[in-house]
mmCIF file of C-alpha atoms in Angstrom:
data_model
loop_
_atom_site.group_PDB
_atom_site.id
_atom_site.type_symbol
_atom_site.label_atom_id
_atom_site.label_comp_id
_atom_site.label_asym_id
_atom_site.label_seq_id
_atom_site.Cartn_x
_atom_site.Cartn_y
_atom_site.Cartn_z
ATOM 1 C CA MET A 98 80.482 97.189 177.920
ATOM 2 C CA THR A 99 77.580 99.187 179.078
ATOM 3 C CA SER A 100 74.327 97.937 179.729
ATOM 4 C CA THR A 101 72.963 99.929 176.815
ATOM 5 C CA ALA A 102 75.566 98.254 174.634
ATOM 6 C CA SER A 103 74.730 94.827 175.878
ATOM 7 C CA ALA A 104 71.239 95.360 175.453
ATOM 8 C CA MET A 105 72.056 96.148 171.859
ATOM 9 C CA LYS A 106 73.498 92.704 170.733
ATOM 10 C CA ARG A 107 73.985 92.919 167.002
ATOM 11 C CA VAL A 108 75.637 89.507 166.433
ATOM 12 C CA SER A 109 74.386 86.162 167.125
ATOM 13 C CA ARG A 110 76.611 82.970 167.619
ATOM 14 C CA GLU A 111 75.040 81.479 164.338
ATOM 15 C CA GLN A 112 76.159 84.654 162.278
ATOM 16 C CA VAL A 113 79.810 84.555 163.613
ATOM 17 C CA TRP A 114 79.925 80.665 162.676
ATOM 18 C CA ARG A 115 78.568 81.408 159.453
ATOM 19 C CA HIS A 116 81.260 84.127 158.653
ATOM 20 C CA LEU A 117 83.908 81.719 160.041
ATOM 21 C CA ALA A 118 82.693 78.881 157.626
ATOM 22 C CA LYS A 119 82.754 81.368 154.512
ATOM 23 C CA ALA A 120 86.283 82.719 155.133
ATOM 24 C CA SER A 121 89.430 80.368 154.997
ATOM 25 C CA PHE A 122 92.149 82.691 156.241
ATOM 26 C CA ALA A 123 93.213 83.504 159.879
ATOM 27 C CA VAL A 124 96.112 84.592 161.893
ATOM 28 C CA LEU A 125 96.845 81.928 164.499
ATOM 29 C CA SER A 126 98.981 83.005 167.540
ATOM 30 C CA HIS A 127 100.775 80.814 170.066
ATOM 31 C CA VAL A 128 103.832 81.095 172.514
ATOM 32 C CA THR A 129 106.896 79.095 172.431
ATOM 33 C CA PRO A 130 107.955 76.930 175.217
ATOM 34 C CA SER A 131 110.120 79.630 176.248
ATOM 35 C CA GLY A 132 107.090 82.200 176.421
ATOM 36 C CA GLN A 133 107.973 84.015 173.100
ATOM 37 C CA PRO A 134 104.864 85.092 171.170
ATOM 38 C CA ARG A 135 104.551 83.976 167.445
ATOM 39 C CA SER A 136 101.659 84.276 164.823
ATOM 40 C CA SER A 137 101.302 83.328 161.190
ATOM 41 C CA GLY A 138 98.834 83.297 158.629
ATOM 42 C CA VAL A 139 97.059 80.109 158.078
ATOM 43 C CA VAL A 140 94.155 78.692 155.946
ATOM 44 C CA TYR A 141 91.613 76.764 157.973
ATOM 45 C CA SER A 142 88.222 74.861 157.407
ATOM 46 C CA VAL A 143 85.133 74.647 160.058
ATOM 47 C CA ASP A 144 83.372 71.421 161.074
ATOM 48 C CA HIS A 145 81.074 71.067 163.965
ATOM 49 C CA GLY A 146 82.142 73.870 166.186
ATOM 50 C CA ARG A 147 85.701 73.434 165.428
ATOM 51 C CA LEU A 148 88.325 74.909 163.074
ATOM 52 C CA TYR A 149 91.160 72.802 161.598
ATOM 53 C CA VAL A 150 94.590 73.755 160.180
ATOM 54 C CA ALA A 151 97.095 71.738 158.241
ATOM 55 C CA VAL A 152 100.684 72.424 159.350
ATOM 56 C CA ALA A 153 104.023 71.013 158.336
ATOM 57 C CA PRO A 154 105.157 68.280 160.925
ATOM 58 C CA SER A 155 108.570 70.324 161.478
ATOM 59 C CA SER A 156 106.802 73.801 161.813
ATOM 60 C CA TRP A 157 106.784 76.071 164.948
ATOM 61 C CA LYS A 158 103.072 75.455 165.186
ATOM 62 C CA ALA A 159 103.605 71.692 165.166
ATOM 63 C CA LEU A 160 106.260 71.773 167.749
ATOM 64 C CA HIS A 161 105.002 74.524 170.084
ATOM 65 C CA ILE A 162 101.300 74.347 170.315
ATOM 66 C CA PRO A 163 101.216 70.998 172.132
ATOM 67 C CA ALA A 164 103.459 72.726 175.006
ATOM 68 C CA THR A 165 100.474 74.686 176.339
ATOM 69 C CA GLY A 166 97.377 73.473 174.010
ATOM 70 C CA GLN A 167 96.452 77.385 173.992
ATOM 71 C CA VAL A 168 96.299 79.511 170.839
ATOM 72 C CA ALA A 169 94.257 82.637 169.763
ATOM 73 C CA MET A 170 93.058 83.392 166.375
ATOM 74 C CA THR A 171 91.723 86.373 164.423
ATOM 75 C CA VAL A 172 89.789 85.840 161.350
ATOM 76 C CA PRO A 173 89.534 88.968 158.763
ATOM 77 C CA ILE A 174 86.383 89.233 157.204
ATOM 78 C CA ARG A 175 86.279 91.168 154.011
ATOM 79 C CA ARG A 176 83.625 93.881 153.769
ATOM 80 C CA GLY A 177 82.584 96.867 151.732
ATOM 81 C CA GLY A 178 81.762 95.131 148.414
ATOM 82 C CA LEU A 179 82.514 97.452 145.469
ATOM 83 C CA LEU A 180 83.365 100.242 147.752
ATOM 84 C CA SER A 181 86.488 98.527 148.897
ATOM 85 C CA LEU A 182 87.984 98.649 145.474
ATOM 86 C CA LEU A 183 87.849 102.655 145.806
ATOM 87 C CA PHE A 184 88.301 103.382 149.617
ATOM 88 C CA PRO A 185 90.446 101.625 152.180
ATOM 89 C CA ILE A 186 88.142 99.735 154.041
ATOM 90 C CA PRO A 187 89.318 97.642 156.730
ATOM 91 C CA PRO A 188 88.278 94.021 157.218
ATOM 92 C CA ALA A 189 85.826 93.179 160.098
ATOM 93 C CA THR A 190 87.405 90.638 162.519
ATOM 94 C CA ILE A 191 86.403 87.782 164.732
ATOM 95 C CA SER A 192 88.870 87.076 167.403
ATOM 96 C CA PHE A 193 89.026 84.110 169.932
ATOM 97 C CA HIS A 194 91.139 82.187 172.176
ATOM 98 C CA ALA A 195 91.012 78.401 172.071
ATOM 99 C CA GLN A 196 92.408 74.942 173.254
ATOM 100 C CA ALA A 197 94.377 73.345 170.320
ATOM 101 C CA VAL A 198 95.343 69.777 169.733
ATOM 102 C CA VAL A 199 98.019 68.934 167.266
ATOM 103 C CA HIS A 200 97.195 65.505 165.860
ATOM 104 C CA PRO A 201 99.850 63.338 164.400
ATOM 105 C CA ALA A 202 100.902 63.131 160.698
ATOM 106 C CA GLY A 203 98.773 60.934 158.817
ATOM 107 C CA THR A 204 95.369 62.043 160.229
ATOM 108 C CA PRO A 205 93.005 61.215 157.511
ATOM 109 C CA ALA A 206 92.304 64.296 155.466
ATOM 110 C CA SER A 207 89.163 62.536 154.089
ATOM 111 C CA GLN A 208 87.456 63.312 157.370
ATOM 112 C CA LEU A 209 87.999 67.012 156.685
ATOM 113 C CA PRO A 210 86.839 67.481 152.955
ATOM 114 C CA GLU A 211 86.720 71.264 153.235
ATOM 115 C CA LEU A 212 90.318 71.359 154.605
ATOM 116 C CA ALA A 213 91.314 68.853 151.949
ATOM 117 C CA LYS A 214 90.078 71.783 149.118
ATOM 118 C CA LEU A 215 92.134 74.484 150.439
ATOM 119 C CA VAL A 216 95.639 72.209 150.832
ATOM 120 C CA PRO A 217 97.491 70.623 148.226
ATOM 121 C CA ALA A 218 96.901 66.862 148.339
ATOM 122 C CA GLU A 219 100.850 66.129 148.391
ATOM 123 C CA ARG A 220 101.036 68.517 151.411
ATOM 124 C CA LEU A 221 97.842 67.264 153.162
ATOM 125 C CA ALA A 222 99.151 63.816 153.145
ATOM 126 C CA ASP A 223 102.289 64.511 155.049
ATOM 127 C CA CYS A 224 101.056 67.261 157.331
ATOM 128 C CA ARG A 225 99.752 67.469 160.971
ATOM 129 C CA ILE A 226 96.171 68.546 161.824
ATOM 130 C CA VAL A 227 95.684 71.273 164.423
ATOM 131 C CA GLU A 228 92.111 71.088 166.061
ATOM 132 C CA ILE A 229 90.969 74.263 167.368
ATOM 133 C CA VAL A 230 88.099 74.752 169.879
ATOM 134 C CA PRO A 231 87.027 78.232 170.664
ATOM 135 C CA GLU A 232 86.493 79.001 174.242
ATOM 136 C CA ASP A 233 84.470 81.543 176.235
ATOM 137 C CA ARG A 234 83.425 84.288 173.759
ATOM 138 C CA PHE A 235 84.042 85.792 170.286
ATOM 139 C CA VAL A 236 85.150 89.311 170.028
ATOM 140 C CA THR A 237 83.848 90.857 166.694
ATOM 141 C CA TYR A 238 84.657 94.150 165.187
ATOM 142 C CA GLY A 239 82.705 95.402 162.397
ATOM 143 C CA ILE A 240 80.349 92.265 162.032
ATOM 144 C CA GLY A 241 76.657 93.482 161.585
ATOM 145 C CA THR A 242 77.957 97.174 161.850
ATOM 146 C CA PRO A 243 77.226 99.727 159.191
ATOM 147 C CA LEU A 244 80.435 101.310 157.540
ATOM 148 C CA ARG A 245 79.595 104.847 159.012
ATOM 149 C CA LYS A 246 79.739 103.421 162.737
ATOM 150 C CA LEU A 247 82.889 101.502 162.284
ATOM 151 C CA ALA A 248 84.939 104.684 163.945
ATOM 152 C CA ASN A 249 82.888 104.059 166.984
ATOM 153 C CA PRO A 250 84.531 101.062 168.943
ATOM 154 C CA ALA A 251 81.493 100.684 171.288
ATOM 155 C CA ALA A 252 79.171 100.350 168.157
ATOM 156 C CA ALA A 253 81.570 98.239 166.282
ATOM 157 C CA ARG A 254 82.711 95.614 168.785
ATOM 158 C CA ASP A 255 80.533 92.854 170.355
ATOM 159 C CA ARG A 256 81.351 89.936 172.591
ATOM 160 C CA VAL A 257 79.339 86.635 171.577
ATOM 161 C CA PRO A 258 79.373 83.604 173.581
ATOM 162 C CA VAL A 259 80.958 80.405 171.930
ATOM 163 C CA ALA A 260 78.564 78.016 173.229
#
């Protein structure tokens, strides 16, 4: 990032967390114990600087994430309003790497009311909860950027400290 670009920070940490809290879908990536990359769409909730995902006890996520405790997430942020109905406007994104802990089945969902709203009750009772703690920096693309500037990566991308 050039000194000019870093001097023109457009996105604050609070803005990033607001966008994360409003969204509920992300792509969660991890590696298998043999080093094969995997990713899948998940629904999540945000609480106190952490993201929470409910996964099936026998899913690859529940089985593979504990091997390294490392994940990456990309959250698409819808943009364009009514224009997106007429033109193919790509979503903005927030990406980051994180530490993740897979909690045992039976973790009380009552502690995560926002997640309970997204996951059917019968599934939530038997799932494992993945707690995701972002590290270092969020990489944003298109957050706080006018549509006409999206084609310019230097103008559309920002790096925002997590803490």
